[in-house]
Coordinates of C-alpha atoms and ligand atoms in Angstrom, one line a residue:
M1 CA -89.4 -115.5 -44.8
R2 CA -91.6 -112.6 -43.6
R3 CA -90.0 -112.0 -40.3
R4 CA -89.8 -108.7 -38.4
V5 CA -86.6 -108.6 -36.3
I6 CA -84.7 -106.1 -34.3
L7 CA -80.9 -106.3 -33.8
L8 CA -79.8 -104.6 -30.6
G9 CA -76.2 -104.1 -29.2
P10 CA -73.6 -101.5 -28.6
P11 CA -71.6 -99.9 -31.4
G12 CA -69.1 -102.4 -32.8
S13 CA -71.1 -105.5 -31.7
G14 CA -71.4 -106.6 -35.3
K15 CA -75.1 -105.9 -35.8
G16 CA -74.5 -104.5 -39.3
T17 CA -72.5 -107.6 -40.4
I18 CA -75.1 -110.0 -39.2
A19 CA -77.9 -108.0 -40.7
V20 CA -76.2 -108.2 -44.2
K21 CA -75.9 -112.0 -43.8
L22 CA -79.5 -112.4 -42.7
Q23 CA -80.5 -110.3 -45.7
K24 CA -78.6 -112.7 -48.0
E25 CA -79.6 -116.0 -46.3
L26 CA -83.2 -115.3 -45.4
G27 CA -84.2 -112.6 -47.9
L28 CA -85.1 -110.1 -45.2
H29 CA -84.6 -106.4 -45.9
H30 CA -81.7 -104.8 -44.0
V31 CA -82.8 -101.4 -42.5
S32 CA -80.0 -99.4 -41.0
S33 CA -81.1 -96.1 -39.4
G34 CA -77.4 -95.0 -39.2
H35 CA -76.9 -95.7 -43.0
M36 CA -80.2 -93.9 -43.8
L37 CA -79.1 -90.9 -41.7
R38 CA -75.6 -90.8 -43.3
R39 CA -77.2 -90.9 -46.8
E40 CA -79.3 -87.9 -45.9
V41 CA -76.2 -86.0 -44.7
D42 CA -74.3 -86.9 -47.9
N43 CA -77.3 -85.7 -50.0
G44 CA -77.4 -82.4 -48.0
S45 CA -81.1 -82.7 -47.4
T46 CA -82.9 -80.8 -44.7
V47 CA -83.0 -83.9 -42.5
G48 CA -79.3 -84.5 -43.2
R49 CA -78.4 -80.9 -42.2
R50 CA -80.3 -81.3 -39.0
A51 CA -78.7 -84.7 -38.2
K52 CA -75.1 -84.0 -39.1
L53 CA -73.9 -82.5 -35.8
F54 CA -75.4 -85.2 -33.7
L55 CA -73.8 -87.9 -35.9
D56 CA -70.4 -86.3 -35.9
N57 CA -70.5 -86.0 -32.1
G58 CA -71.7 -89.5 -31.5
E59 CA -75.0 -88.4 -30.0
L60 CA -78.5 -89.6 -30.8
V61 CA -80.3 -87.7 -33.5
P62 CA -83.6 -86.3 -32.3
D63 CA -86.4 -88.8 -32.3
D64 CA -88.7 -86.9 -34.7
V65 CA -86.0 -87.0 -37.4
V66 CA -85.4 -90.7 -37.0
L67 CA -89.0 -91.5 -36.7
E68 CA -89.9 -89.7 -39.9
L69 CA -87.3 -91.7 -41.9
M70 CA -88.3 -95.0 -40.3
N71 CA -92.0 -94.4 -40.8
T72 CA -91.4 -93.7 -44.5
W73 CA -89.6 -97.0 -44.9
L74 CA -92.0 -99.0 -42.8
S75 CA -94.9 -97.7 -44.8
S76 CA -93.3 -98.9 -48.1
P77 CA -94.3 -102.2 -49.7
N78 CA -90.9 -103.6 -48.9
A79 CA -91.8 -103.7 -45.2
E80 CA -94.4 -106.3 -45.9
E81 CA -91.7 -108.7 -47.1
G82 CA -90.0 -108.8 -43.7
F83 CA -87.0 -106.8 -42.3
V84 CA -84.2 -106.7 -39.9
L85 CA -83.9 -103.3 -38.1
D86 CA -80.3 -102.4 -37.3
G87 CA -79.9 -99.3 -35.1
F88 CA -83.6 -98.6 -34.5
P89 CA -85.1 -98.3 -32.0
R90 CA -82.4 -96.7 -29.9
N91 CA -84.4 -95.6 -26.8
L92 CA -87.7 -96.4 -25.1
A93 CA -89.6 -93.6 -26.8
Q94 CA -88.7 -95.0 -30.2
A95 CA -89.6 -98.6 -29.2
K96 CA -93.0 -97.5 -28.0
V97 CA -93.8 -95.7 -31.2
L98 CA -92.6 -98.7 -33.2
D99 CA -94.9 -101.0 -31.3
E100 CA -97.8 -98.6 -32.1
W101 CA -97.0 -98.6 -35.8
L102 CA -96.7 -102.4 -36.0
R103 CA -99.8 -103.2 -33.9
G104 CA -101.3 -105.5 -36.5
S105 CA -98.0 -107.3 -37.3
P106 CA -95.6 -106.9 -34.4
I107 CA -91.9 -107.5 -34.1
E108 CA -91.3 -111.3 -33.6
R109 CA -87.8 -111.5 -32.4
V110 CA -85.2 -109.1 -30.8
I111 CA -81.6 -110.3 -30.8
L112 CA -79.1 -108.6 -28.4
F113 CA -75.4 -108.8 -29.3
D114 CA -73.8 -108.4 -26.0
S115 CA -70.3 -107.0 -26.0
P116 CA -68.0 -105.3 -23.4
E117 CA -66.6 -101.8 -24.1
S118 CA -63.0 -103.0 -24.8
V119 CA -64.1 -105.3 -27.6
T120 CA -66.4 -102.6 -29.1
V121 CA -63.6 -100.0 -29.3
D122 CA -61.1 -102.4 -30.9
R123 CA -63.6 -103.5 -33.5
I124 CA -64.7 -100.0 -34.4
I125 CA -61.2 -98.8 -34.9
G126 CA -60.7 -101.5 -37.5
R127 CA -64.1 -100.8 -39.2
R128 CA -64.3 -99.6 -42.8
T129 CA -67.6 -98.7 -44.4
C130 CA -68.8 -98.4 -47.9
P131 CA -70.3 -94.9 -48.3
K132 CA -72.4 -96.0 -51.2
C133 CA -74.1 -99.3 -50.3
G134 CA -73.4 -99.2 -46.5
R135 CA -71.6 -102.6 -46.3
V136 CA -69.3 -102.8 -43.3
Y137 CA -65.9 -104.5 -43.2
Q138 CA -63.7 -105.4 -40.3
L139 CA -59.9 -105.3 -40.5
P140 CA -58.2 -107.7 -40.3
T141 CA -60.9 -110.4 -39.8
L142 CA -63.4 -109.4 -42.4
A143 CA -61.4 -107.5 -45.0
P144 CA -62.6 -106.8 -48.6
G145 CA -61.2 -108.9 -51.4
K146 CA -59.3 -105.9 -52.8
D147 CA -57.7 -103.5 -50.3
G148 CA -59.9 -100.5 -49.5
V149 CA -62.6 -101.3 -52.1
C150 CA -66.1 -102.5 -51.5
D151 CA -66.7 -106.1 -52.7
E152 CA -70.4 -105.3 -53.4
C153 CA -70.2 -102.1 -55.5
G154 CA -66.5 -101.2 -56.1
T155 CA -66.6 -97.9 -54.1
S156 CA -63.6 -96.8 -52.0
L157 CA -64.1 -97.7 -48.4
V158 CA -63.9 -95.0 -45.7
Q159 CA -63.5 -94.8 -41.9
R160 CA -66.5 -93.0 -40.5
E161 CA -65.9 -89.6 -38.7
D162 CA -67.6 -90.9 -35.6
D163 CA -65.3 -94.0 -35.5
Q164 CA -62.5 -92.1 -33.7
E165 CA -61.8 -93.5 -30.2
P166 CA -63.2 -90.7 -28.0
V167 CA -66.5 -90.5 -30.0
V168 CA -66.7 -94.3 -29.9
R169 CA -66.5 -94.3 -26.1
K170 CA -69.2 -91.6 -25.9
R171 CA -71.4 -93.7 -28.2
Y172 CA -70.9 -96.7 -25.9
D173 CA -71.9 -94.6 -22.8
I174 CA -75.0 -93.4 -24.7
Y175 CA -75.9 -97.0 -25.6
R176 CA -75.7 -98.0 -21.9
Q177 CA -77.9 -95.1 -20.8
E178 CA -80.5 -94.9 -23.6
T179 CA -80.5 -98.2 -25.5
E180 CA -79.7 -100.9 -22.9
P181 CA -83.1 -100.4 -21.1
L182 CA -84.7 -101.8 -24.3
T183 CA -83.4 -105.3 -23.4
A184 CA -85.7 -105.4 -20.3
Y185 CA -88.6 -104.0 -22.4
Y186 CA -88.3 -106.8 -25.0
Q187 CA -87.5 -109.4 -22.4
Q188 CA -90.9 -108.6 -20.8
Q189 CA -92.5 -109.1 -24.2
G190 CA -90.8 -112.6 -24.4
K191 CA -89.0 -111.7 -27.6
L192 CA -85.4 -111.4 -26.5
T193 CA -82.5 -113.7 -27.5
V194 CA -79.0 -112.8 -26.2
V195 CA -76.0 -113.7 -28.4
D196 CA -72.4 -113.3 -27.1
A197 CA -71.0 -110.8 -29.6
T198 CA -67.4 -111.8 -28.8
R199 CA -67.9 -115.3 -30.3
P200 CA -66.6 -116.0 -33.9
L201 CA -68.8 -114.7 -36.7
E202 CA -70.0 -118.1 -37.9
Q203 CA -71.3 -118.9 -34.4
R204 CA -73.0 -115.5 -34.0
L205 CA -74.6 -116.0 -37.4
S206 CA -76.0 -119.4 -36.7
A207 CA -77.3 -118.3 -33.3
A208 CA -79.0 -115.3 -35.0
T209 CA -80.4 -117.4 -37.9
A210 CA -81.9 -119.9 -35.4
A211 CA -83.4 -117.1 -33.4
V212 CA -85.1 -115.6 -36.4
R213 CA -86.4 -119.0 -37.5
E214 CA -87.8 -119.8 -34.1
Ligands
ADP301 P1 -73.4 -97.8 -34.4 O1 -74.4 -98.8 -34.1 O2 -72.1 -98.4 -34.7 O3 -73.3 -96.7 -33.3 P2 -75.1 -96.6 -36.4 O4 -74.8 -96.5 -37.9 O5 -76.3 -97.5 -36.0 O6 -73.8 -97.0 -35.7 O7 -75.4 -95.1 -35.9 C1 -74.6 -94.1 -36.1 C2 -75.2 -92.8 -35.6 O8 -76.4 -92.5 -36.2 C3 -75.5 -92.8 -34.1 O9 -74.4 -92.5 -33.3 C4 -76.6 -91.7 -34.0 O10 -76.0 -90.4 -34.1 C5 -77.3 -91.9 -35.3 N1 -78.5 -92.9 -35.2 C6 -78.6 -94.1 -35.8 N2 -79.8 -94.6 -35.4 C7 -80.4 -93.8 -34.6 C8 -81.6 -93.8 -33.9 N3 -82.5 -94.8 -34.0 N4 -81.9 -92.7 -33.1 C9 -81.1 -91.7 -33.0 N5 -79.9 -91.6 -33.6 C10 -79.6 -92.6 -34.4

């Protein structure tokens, strides 16, 4: 299914979990800007060195850094097979550049996972991430088969630096200021579907799958 989809929502709204499921069920590539950035940091690349401080502080990485990474991916042959963008765009400037890039084959659906701050914070504190493949687990509801080990690739799971409570609250505020205006932007384009992110995973997944298939 060659769909181009964006997942929007505050940190901890479960975008990454749903994106992985959509990848498995519908064969869409999962493109996580946060995962790409963390990989650059781990590799010690020039981009990674520039991005690290912003990531650790829970602030948005400058647009030019993110746009360069995303442009590289979106120009690859994989992009033609359909994708789910998770974490990008994060502000109006990025959304407008994305629209320019995709003029011939635009985004078809934007799914907003709506979630209050209290739920976000609780979820993130229980979150564990695989530093190798980027898969996200949620304790205790979505735990790996073996304690602390990724089901996918066997790597030891970690708690992200920016998943400490004060940083999470800051990320939530930044989401409200910078990212939330995108919902009106995509609503005007007639592309927005809102899913209540506090619903059980199965319900969120079937709502998201139906929205992608629309
Ligand atoms: P979450 O959605 O849980 O906040 P992400 O993995 O999407 O986590 O993002 C983690 C961090 O990566 C953000 O706090 C920000 O520093 C950086 N980041 C990810 N995507 C973008 C983006 N599109 N623009 C700017 N910074 C980004």
